Short mmCIF file of C-alpha atoms and ligand atoms in Angstrom, two decimals:
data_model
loop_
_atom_site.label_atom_id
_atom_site.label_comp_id
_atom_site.label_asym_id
_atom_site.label_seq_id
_atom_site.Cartn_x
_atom_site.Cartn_y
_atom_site.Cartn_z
CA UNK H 1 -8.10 -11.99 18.40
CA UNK H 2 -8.72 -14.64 20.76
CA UNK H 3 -5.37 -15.13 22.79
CA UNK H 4 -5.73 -13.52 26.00
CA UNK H 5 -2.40 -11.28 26.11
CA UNK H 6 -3.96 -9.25 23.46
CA UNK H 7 -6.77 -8.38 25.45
CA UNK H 8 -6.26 -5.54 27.53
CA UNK H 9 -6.87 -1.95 25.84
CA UNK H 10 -3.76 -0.07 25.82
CA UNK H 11 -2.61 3.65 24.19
CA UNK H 12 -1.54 2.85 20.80
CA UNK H 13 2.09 4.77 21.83
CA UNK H 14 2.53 4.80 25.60
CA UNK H 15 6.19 4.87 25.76
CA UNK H 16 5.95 8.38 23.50
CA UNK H 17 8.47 6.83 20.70
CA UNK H 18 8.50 9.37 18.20
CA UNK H 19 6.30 9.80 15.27
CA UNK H 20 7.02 7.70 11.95
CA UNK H 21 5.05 7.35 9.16
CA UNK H 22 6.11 4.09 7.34
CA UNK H 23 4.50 2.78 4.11
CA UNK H 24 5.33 0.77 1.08
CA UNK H 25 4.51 -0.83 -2.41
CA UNK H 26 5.82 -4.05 -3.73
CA UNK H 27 7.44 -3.96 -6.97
CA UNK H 28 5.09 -6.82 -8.85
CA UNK H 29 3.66 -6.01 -12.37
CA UNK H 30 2.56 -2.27 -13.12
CA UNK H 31 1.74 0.56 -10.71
CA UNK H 32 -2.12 1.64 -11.10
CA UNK H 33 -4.27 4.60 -10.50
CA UNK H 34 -5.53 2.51 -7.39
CA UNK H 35 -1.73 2.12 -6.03
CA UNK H 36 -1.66 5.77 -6.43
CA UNK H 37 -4.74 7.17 -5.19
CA UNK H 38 -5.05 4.85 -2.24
CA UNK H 39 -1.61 5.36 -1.20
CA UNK H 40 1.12 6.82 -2.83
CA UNK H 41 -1.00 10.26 -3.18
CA UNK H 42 -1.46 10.34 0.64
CA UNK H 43 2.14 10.47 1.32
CA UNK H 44 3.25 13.22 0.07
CA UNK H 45 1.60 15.82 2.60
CA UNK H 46 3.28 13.79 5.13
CA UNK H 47 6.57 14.60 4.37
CA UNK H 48 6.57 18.05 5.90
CA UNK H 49 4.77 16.54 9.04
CA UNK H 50 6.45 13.66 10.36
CA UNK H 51 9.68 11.73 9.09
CA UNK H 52 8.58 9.58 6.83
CA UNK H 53 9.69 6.22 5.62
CA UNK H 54 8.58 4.66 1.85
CA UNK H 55 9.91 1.24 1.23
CA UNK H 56 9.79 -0.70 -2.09
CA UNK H 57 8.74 -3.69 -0.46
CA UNK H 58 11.01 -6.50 -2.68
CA UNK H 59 10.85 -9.26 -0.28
CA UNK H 60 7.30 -9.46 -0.77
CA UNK H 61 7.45 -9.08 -4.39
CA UNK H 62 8.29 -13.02 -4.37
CA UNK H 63 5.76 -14.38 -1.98
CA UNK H 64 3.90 -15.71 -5.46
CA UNK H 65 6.76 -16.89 -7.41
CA UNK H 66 10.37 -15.08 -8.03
CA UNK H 67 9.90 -11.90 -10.16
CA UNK H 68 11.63 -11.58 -13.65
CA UNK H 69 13.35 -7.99 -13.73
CA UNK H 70 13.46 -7.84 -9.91
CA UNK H 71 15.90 -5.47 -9.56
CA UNK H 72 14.30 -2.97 -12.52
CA UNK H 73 11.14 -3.35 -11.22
CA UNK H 74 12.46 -1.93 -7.57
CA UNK H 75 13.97 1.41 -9.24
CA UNK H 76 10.32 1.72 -11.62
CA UNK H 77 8.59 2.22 -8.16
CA UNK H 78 11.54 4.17 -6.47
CA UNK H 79 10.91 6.34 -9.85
CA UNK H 80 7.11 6.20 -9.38
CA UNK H 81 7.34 7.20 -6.01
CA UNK H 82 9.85 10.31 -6.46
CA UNK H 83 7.95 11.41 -9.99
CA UNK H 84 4.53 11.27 -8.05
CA UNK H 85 6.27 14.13 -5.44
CA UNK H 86 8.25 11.98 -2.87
CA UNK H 87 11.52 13.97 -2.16
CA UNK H 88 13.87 11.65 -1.21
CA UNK H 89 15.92 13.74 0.65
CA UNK H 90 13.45 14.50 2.86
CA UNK H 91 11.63 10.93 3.20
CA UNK H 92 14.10 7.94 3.34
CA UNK H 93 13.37 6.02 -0.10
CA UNK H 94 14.73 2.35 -0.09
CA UNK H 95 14.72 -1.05 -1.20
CA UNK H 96 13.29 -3.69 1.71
CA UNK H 97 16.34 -6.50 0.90
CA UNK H 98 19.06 -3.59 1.61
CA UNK H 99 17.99 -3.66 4.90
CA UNK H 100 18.60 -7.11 6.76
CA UNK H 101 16.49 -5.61 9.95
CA UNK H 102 12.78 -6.40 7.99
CA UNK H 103 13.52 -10.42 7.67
CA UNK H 104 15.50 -10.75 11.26
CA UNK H 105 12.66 -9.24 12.69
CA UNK H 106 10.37 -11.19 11.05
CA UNK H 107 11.79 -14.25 12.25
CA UNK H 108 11.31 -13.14 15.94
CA UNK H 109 7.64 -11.48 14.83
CA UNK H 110 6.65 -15.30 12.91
CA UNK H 111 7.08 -16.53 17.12
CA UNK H 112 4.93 -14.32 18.92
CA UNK H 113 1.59 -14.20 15.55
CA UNK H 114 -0.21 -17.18 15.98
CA UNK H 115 -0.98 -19.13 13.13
CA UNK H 116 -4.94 -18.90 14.10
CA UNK H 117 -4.38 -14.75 13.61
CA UNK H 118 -2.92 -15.13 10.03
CA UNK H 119 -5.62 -18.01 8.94
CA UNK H 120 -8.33 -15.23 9.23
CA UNK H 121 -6.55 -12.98 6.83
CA UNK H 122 -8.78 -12.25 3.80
CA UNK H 123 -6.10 -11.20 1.18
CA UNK H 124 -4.13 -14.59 1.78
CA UNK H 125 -7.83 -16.78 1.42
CA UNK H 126 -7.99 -14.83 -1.84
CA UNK H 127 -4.94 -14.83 -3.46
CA UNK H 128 -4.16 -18.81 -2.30
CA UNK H 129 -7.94 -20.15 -3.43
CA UNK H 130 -8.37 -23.30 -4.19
CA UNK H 131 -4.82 -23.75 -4.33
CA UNK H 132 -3.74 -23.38 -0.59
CA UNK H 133 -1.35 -26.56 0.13
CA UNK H 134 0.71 -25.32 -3.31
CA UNK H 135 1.03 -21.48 -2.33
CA UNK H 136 4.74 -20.89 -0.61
CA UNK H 137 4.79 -20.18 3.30
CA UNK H 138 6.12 -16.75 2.48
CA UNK H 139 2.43 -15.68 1.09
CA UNK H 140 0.97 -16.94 4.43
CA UNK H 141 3.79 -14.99 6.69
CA UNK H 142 3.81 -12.00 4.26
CA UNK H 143 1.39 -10.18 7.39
CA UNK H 144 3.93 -10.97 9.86
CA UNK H 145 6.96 -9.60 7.85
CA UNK H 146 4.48 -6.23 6.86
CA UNK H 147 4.80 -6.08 10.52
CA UNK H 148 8.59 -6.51 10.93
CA UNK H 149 8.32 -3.68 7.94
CA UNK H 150 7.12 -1.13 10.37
CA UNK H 151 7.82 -1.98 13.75
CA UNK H 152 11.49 -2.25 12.84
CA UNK H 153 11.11 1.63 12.96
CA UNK H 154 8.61 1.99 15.56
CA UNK H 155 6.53 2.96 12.86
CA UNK H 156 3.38 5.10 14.05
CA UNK H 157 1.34 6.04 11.28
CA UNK H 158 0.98 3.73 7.95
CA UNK H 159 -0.87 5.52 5.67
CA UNK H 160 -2.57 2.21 2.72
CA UNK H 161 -5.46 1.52 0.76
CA UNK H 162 -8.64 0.07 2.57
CA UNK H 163 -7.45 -3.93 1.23
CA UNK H 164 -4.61 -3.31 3.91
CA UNK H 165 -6.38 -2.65 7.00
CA UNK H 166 -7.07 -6.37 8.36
CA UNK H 167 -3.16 -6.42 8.32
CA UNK H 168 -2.13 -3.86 10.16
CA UNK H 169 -4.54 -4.60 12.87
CA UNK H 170 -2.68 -7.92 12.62
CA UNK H 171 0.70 -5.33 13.29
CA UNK H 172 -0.66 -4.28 16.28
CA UNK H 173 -1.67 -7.05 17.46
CA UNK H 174 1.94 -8.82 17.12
CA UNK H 175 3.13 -5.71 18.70
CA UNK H 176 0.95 -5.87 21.33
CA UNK H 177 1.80 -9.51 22.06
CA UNK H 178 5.59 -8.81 21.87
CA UNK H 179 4.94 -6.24 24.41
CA UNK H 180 2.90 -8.22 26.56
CA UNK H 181 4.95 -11.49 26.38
CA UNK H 182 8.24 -10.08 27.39
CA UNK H 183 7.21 -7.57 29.94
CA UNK H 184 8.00 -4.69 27.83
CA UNK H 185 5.56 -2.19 27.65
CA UNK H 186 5.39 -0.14 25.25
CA UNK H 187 8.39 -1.29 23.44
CA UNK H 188 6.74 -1.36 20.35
CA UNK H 189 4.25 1.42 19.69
CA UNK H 190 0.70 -0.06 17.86
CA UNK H 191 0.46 1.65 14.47
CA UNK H 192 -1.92 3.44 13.14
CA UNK H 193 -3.69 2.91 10.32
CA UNK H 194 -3.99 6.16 7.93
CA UNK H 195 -6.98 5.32 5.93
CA UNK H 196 -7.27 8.51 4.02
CA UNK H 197 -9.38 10.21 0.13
CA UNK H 198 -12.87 9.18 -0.77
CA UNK H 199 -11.26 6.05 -2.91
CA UNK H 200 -9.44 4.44 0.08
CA UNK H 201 -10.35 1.40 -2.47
CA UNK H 202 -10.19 1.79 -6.48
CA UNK H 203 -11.87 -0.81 -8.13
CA UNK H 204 -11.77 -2.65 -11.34
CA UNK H 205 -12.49 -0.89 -14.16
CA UNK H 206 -14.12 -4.40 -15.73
CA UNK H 207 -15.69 -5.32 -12.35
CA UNK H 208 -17.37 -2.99 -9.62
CA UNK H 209 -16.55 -5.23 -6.94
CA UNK H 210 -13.57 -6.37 -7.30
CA UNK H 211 -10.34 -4.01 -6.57
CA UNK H 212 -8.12 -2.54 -9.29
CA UNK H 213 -5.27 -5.00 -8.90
CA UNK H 214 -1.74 -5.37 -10.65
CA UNK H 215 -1.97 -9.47 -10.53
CA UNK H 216 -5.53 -9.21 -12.37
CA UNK H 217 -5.24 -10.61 -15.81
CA UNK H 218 -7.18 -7.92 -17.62
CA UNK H 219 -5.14 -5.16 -18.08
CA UNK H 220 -8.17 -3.14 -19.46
CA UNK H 221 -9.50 -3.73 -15.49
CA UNK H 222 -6.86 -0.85 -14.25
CA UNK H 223 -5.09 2.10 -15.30
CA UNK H 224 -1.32 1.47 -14.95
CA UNK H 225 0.87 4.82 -14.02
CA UNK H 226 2.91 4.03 -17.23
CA UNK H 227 -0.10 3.88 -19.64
CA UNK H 228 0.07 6.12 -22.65
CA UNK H 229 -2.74 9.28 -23.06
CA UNK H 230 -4.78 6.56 -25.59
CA UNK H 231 -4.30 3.86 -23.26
CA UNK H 232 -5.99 5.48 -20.25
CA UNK H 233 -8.75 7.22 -22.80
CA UNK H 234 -9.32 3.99 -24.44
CA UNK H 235 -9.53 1.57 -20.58
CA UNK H 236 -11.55 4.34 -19.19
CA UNK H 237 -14.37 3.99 -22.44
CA UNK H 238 -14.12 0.35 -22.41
CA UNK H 239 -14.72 0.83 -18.42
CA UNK H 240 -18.18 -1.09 -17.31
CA UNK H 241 -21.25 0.35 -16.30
CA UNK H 242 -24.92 0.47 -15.91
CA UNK H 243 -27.26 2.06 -18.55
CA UNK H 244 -28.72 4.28 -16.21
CA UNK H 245 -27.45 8.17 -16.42
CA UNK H 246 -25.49 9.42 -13.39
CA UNK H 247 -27.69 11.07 -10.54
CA UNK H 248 -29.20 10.02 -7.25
CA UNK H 249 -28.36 10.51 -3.95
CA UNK H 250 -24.98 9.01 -2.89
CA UNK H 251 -26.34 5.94 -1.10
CA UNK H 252 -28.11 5.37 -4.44
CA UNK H 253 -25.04 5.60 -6.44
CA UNK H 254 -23.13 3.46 -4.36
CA UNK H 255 -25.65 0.77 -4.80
CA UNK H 256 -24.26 1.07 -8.40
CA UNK H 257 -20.46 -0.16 -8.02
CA UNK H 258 -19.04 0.96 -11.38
CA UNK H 259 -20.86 4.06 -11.21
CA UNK H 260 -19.56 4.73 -8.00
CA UNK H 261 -16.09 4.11 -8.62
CA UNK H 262 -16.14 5.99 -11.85
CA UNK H 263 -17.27 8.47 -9.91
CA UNK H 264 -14.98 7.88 -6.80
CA UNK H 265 -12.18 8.62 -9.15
CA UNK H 266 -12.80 11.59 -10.39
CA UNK H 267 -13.71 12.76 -7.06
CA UNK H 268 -10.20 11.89 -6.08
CA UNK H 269 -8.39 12.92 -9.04
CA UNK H 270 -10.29 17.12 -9.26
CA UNK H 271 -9.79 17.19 -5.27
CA UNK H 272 -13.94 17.02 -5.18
CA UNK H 273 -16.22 15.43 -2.48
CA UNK H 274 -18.23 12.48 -4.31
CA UNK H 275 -21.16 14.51 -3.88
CA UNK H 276 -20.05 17.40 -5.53
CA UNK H 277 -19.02 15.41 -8.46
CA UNK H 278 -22.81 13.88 -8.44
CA UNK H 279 -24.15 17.11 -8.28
CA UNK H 280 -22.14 18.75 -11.23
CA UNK H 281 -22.99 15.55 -13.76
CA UNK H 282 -26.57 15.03 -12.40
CA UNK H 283 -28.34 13.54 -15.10
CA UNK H 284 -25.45 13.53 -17.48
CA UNK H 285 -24.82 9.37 -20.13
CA UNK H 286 -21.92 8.00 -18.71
CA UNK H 287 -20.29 8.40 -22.38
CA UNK H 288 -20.00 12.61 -21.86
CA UNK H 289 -18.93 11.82 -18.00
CA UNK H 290 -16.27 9.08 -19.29
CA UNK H 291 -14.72 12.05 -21.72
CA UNK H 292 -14.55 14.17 -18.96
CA UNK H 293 -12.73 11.82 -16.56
CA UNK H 294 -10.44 10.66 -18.98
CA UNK H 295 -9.14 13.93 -19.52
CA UNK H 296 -8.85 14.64 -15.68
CA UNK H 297 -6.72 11.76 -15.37
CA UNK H 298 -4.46 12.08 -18.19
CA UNK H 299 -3.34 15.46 -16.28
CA UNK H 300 -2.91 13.95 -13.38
CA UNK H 301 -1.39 10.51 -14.66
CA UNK H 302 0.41 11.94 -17.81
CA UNK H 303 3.03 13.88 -15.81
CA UNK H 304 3.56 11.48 -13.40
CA UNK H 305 4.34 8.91 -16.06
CA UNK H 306 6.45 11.26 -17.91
CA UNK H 307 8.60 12.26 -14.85
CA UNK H 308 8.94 8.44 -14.24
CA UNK H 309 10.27 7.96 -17.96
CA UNK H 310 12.77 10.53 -17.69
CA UNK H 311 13.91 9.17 -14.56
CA UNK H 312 14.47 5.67 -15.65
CA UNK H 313 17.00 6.90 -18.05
CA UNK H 314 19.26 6.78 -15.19
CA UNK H 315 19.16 3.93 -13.72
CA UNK H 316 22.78 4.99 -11.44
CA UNK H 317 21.08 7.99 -9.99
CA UNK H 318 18.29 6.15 -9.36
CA UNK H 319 20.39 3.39 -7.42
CA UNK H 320 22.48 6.15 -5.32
CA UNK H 321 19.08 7.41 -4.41
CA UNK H 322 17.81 3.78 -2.65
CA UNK H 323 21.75 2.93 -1.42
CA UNK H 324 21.61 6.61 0.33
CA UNK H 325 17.99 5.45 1.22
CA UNK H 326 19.19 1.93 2.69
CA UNK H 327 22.35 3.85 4.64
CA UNK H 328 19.74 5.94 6.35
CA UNK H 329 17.08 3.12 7.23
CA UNK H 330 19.65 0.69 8.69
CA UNK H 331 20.57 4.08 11.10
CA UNK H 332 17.39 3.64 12.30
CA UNK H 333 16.40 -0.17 12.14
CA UNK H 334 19.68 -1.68 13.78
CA UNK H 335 19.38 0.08 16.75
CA UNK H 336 15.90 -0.79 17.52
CA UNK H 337 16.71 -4.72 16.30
CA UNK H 338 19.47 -4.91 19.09
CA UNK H 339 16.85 -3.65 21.58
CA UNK H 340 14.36 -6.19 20.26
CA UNK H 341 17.19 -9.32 20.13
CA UNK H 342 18.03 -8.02 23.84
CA UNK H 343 14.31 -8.30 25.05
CA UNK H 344 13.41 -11.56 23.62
CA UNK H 345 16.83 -12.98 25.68
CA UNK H 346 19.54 -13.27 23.07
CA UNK H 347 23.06 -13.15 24.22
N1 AQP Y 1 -7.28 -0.86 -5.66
C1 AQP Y 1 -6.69 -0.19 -4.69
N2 AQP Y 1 -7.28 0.90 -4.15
C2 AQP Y 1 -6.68 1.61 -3.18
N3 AQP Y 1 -5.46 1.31 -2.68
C3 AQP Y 1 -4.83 0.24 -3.19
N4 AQP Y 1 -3.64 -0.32 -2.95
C4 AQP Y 1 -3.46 -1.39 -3.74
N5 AQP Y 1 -4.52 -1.56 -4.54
C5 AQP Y 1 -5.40 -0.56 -4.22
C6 AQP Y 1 -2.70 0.19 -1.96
O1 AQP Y 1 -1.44 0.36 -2.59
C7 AQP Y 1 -0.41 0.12 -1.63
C8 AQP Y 1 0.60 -0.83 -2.20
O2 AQP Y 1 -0.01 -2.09 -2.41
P1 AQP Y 1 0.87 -3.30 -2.95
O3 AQP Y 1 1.04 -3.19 -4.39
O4 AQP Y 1 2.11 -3.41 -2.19
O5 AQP Y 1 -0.01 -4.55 -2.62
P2 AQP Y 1 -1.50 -4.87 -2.93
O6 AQP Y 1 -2.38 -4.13 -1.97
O7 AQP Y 1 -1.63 -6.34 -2.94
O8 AQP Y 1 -1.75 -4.24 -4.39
P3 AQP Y 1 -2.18 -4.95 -5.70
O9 AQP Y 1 -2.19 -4.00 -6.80
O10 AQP Y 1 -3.46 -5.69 -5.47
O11 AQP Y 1 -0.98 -5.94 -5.96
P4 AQP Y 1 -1.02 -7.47 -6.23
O12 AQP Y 1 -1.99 -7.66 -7.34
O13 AQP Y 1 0.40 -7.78 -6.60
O14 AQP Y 1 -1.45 -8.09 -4.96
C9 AQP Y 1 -1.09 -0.39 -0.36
O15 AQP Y 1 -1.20 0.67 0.56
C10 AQP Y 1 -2.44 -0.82 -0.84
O16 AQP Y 1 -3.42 -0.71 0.17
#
């Protein structure tokens, strides 16, 4: 960052705010494998750490147009979230809109980020392409209120997939600045990213390069939490890859992006290094290795979708779940928006 008040090195947590891990998914088109094994997975051995904090990030859901089935597409992640091991009375589980703190803040947050910080942002170039002067402003501030997310808490730790870490530097950064430019130090604690699992970034099945995605038009190109047994054994055949057999050393496999995320995943999914995993199917045709890993995943995925099914039959439990959820957050957000409202100068 170029502005000068960001500058000078600080401790990401000088003022000793308590730990908070805060993380969240927005509730656009289906979960995926990636969703889960970048972040979702990671959570759960947080819970009997630190308090933890999972949103179902709603206001972002409409940064690229307003969302048909808003409102059932909140309680499918809420579901996804608690059938994947999230206890919600233990974590506070909530939808983002219930909880007027994240946009107020964000208004304050859009006056300190500097529009030259967000125009470096990577996700934005990619998702706005050619198309920049038509996307709304809320895809361009969507950084800035992923900040207000967090930092309404004094969020510490935020565990996400790899695609997320140019933003929460941004988060720092803003907090950072707020700190700096009202001669509050420490006020807001810089949080830390929690990069974590050797497939901090799942890729397409149809394209090695490209990350699994829920806005990518292929659905073959990801495994969706909600897919049927066939469905993932069928996407995970279909998935592309080289006509070599699997073996090498790692750097060599890597060089091979399908291979490597083929192999990334089942890593993740039997709780193996990637290099084990090379070493057991050394030399094995993709085709007996693709058998293989769709079975792993259908025990890891197939319960996980089930759970969510049988949640979603009750819609009302689900909803006390996220207004209990909301109750607790604003406990913890109002405070700390006062404090923010009172540093910046408001009456
Ligand atoms: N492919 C991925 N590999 C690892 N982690 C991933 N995450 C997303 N995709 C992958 C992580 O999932 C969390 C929630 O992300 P999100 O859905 O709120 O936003 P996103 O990163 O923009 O995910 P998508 O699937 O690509 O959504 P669309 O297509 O709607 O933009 C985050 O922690 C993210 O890192």
């Amino acid at each position: 960052m170029t502005d000068q008040a960001v500058q000078t090195p600080v401790s990401s947590n000088p003022a000793g705010h308590p730990e908070r891990v805060f993380s969240g998914v927005q509730p656009t088109g289906n979960l995926h494998l990636g969703n889960y094994l970048g972040a979702i997975r990671n959570w759960l051995p947080m819970q009997d750490e630190k308090p933890c904090i999972f949103c179902v990030v709603d206001l972002h859901a409409i940064t690229a147009g307003f969302e048909p089935d808003l409102a059932d597409k909140t309680r499918e992640i809420a579901a996804a979230y608690i059938a994947a091991g999230i206890d919600p009375e233990k974590s506070i589980v909530f939808a983002q809109s219930r909880v007027p703190a994240h946009a107020e803040l964000a208004w304050i947050l859009n006056c300190v980020a500097r529009i030259g910080w967000l125009d470096r942002m990577t996700q934005f170039k990619e998702k706005a392409g050619k198309n920049k002067e038509r996307v709304s402003v809320g895809l361009y501030a969507y950084p800035v209120l992923m900040a207000a997310d967090i930092l309404a808490y004094r969020g510490t730790h935020v565990p996400v997939g790899e695609d997320q870490k140019q933003h929460l530097e941004l988060a720092r950064d803003i907090a950072q600045k707020f700190n700096n430019d009202l001669n509050v130090p420490g006020f807001f604690p810089q949080p830390e990213p929690m990069i974590l699992g050797p497939t901090p970034r799942v890729m397409s099945l149809r394209d090695g390069k490209a990350k699994m995605s829920k806005s990518d038009m292929s659905d073959l190109s990801r495994i969706n939490l909600k897919d049927s047994d066939e469905e993932i054994a069928a996407k995970i055949r279909k998935a592309r890859t080289d006509p070599e057999p699997i073996g090498g050393t790692l750097e060599e496999i890597d060089a091979r992006p399908e291979a490597s995320n083929l192999i990334g995943i089942y890593a993740a999914l039997s709780g193996k290094t990637k290099a084990e995993v090379l070493e057991i199917y050394d030399g094995a045709q993709f085709s007996t290795f693709k058998g293989e890993l769709a079975d792993l995943t259908i025990s890891v995925i197939g319960p996980i979708r089930d759970r969510m099914a049988a949640l979603l039959t009750d819609k009302g439990e689900i909803d006390r779940v996220l207004n209990r959820g909301a109750e607790r957050a604003v406990e913890i957000a109002m405070p700390i928006l006062a404090e923010t409202k009172k540093a910046a100068g408001f009456l």
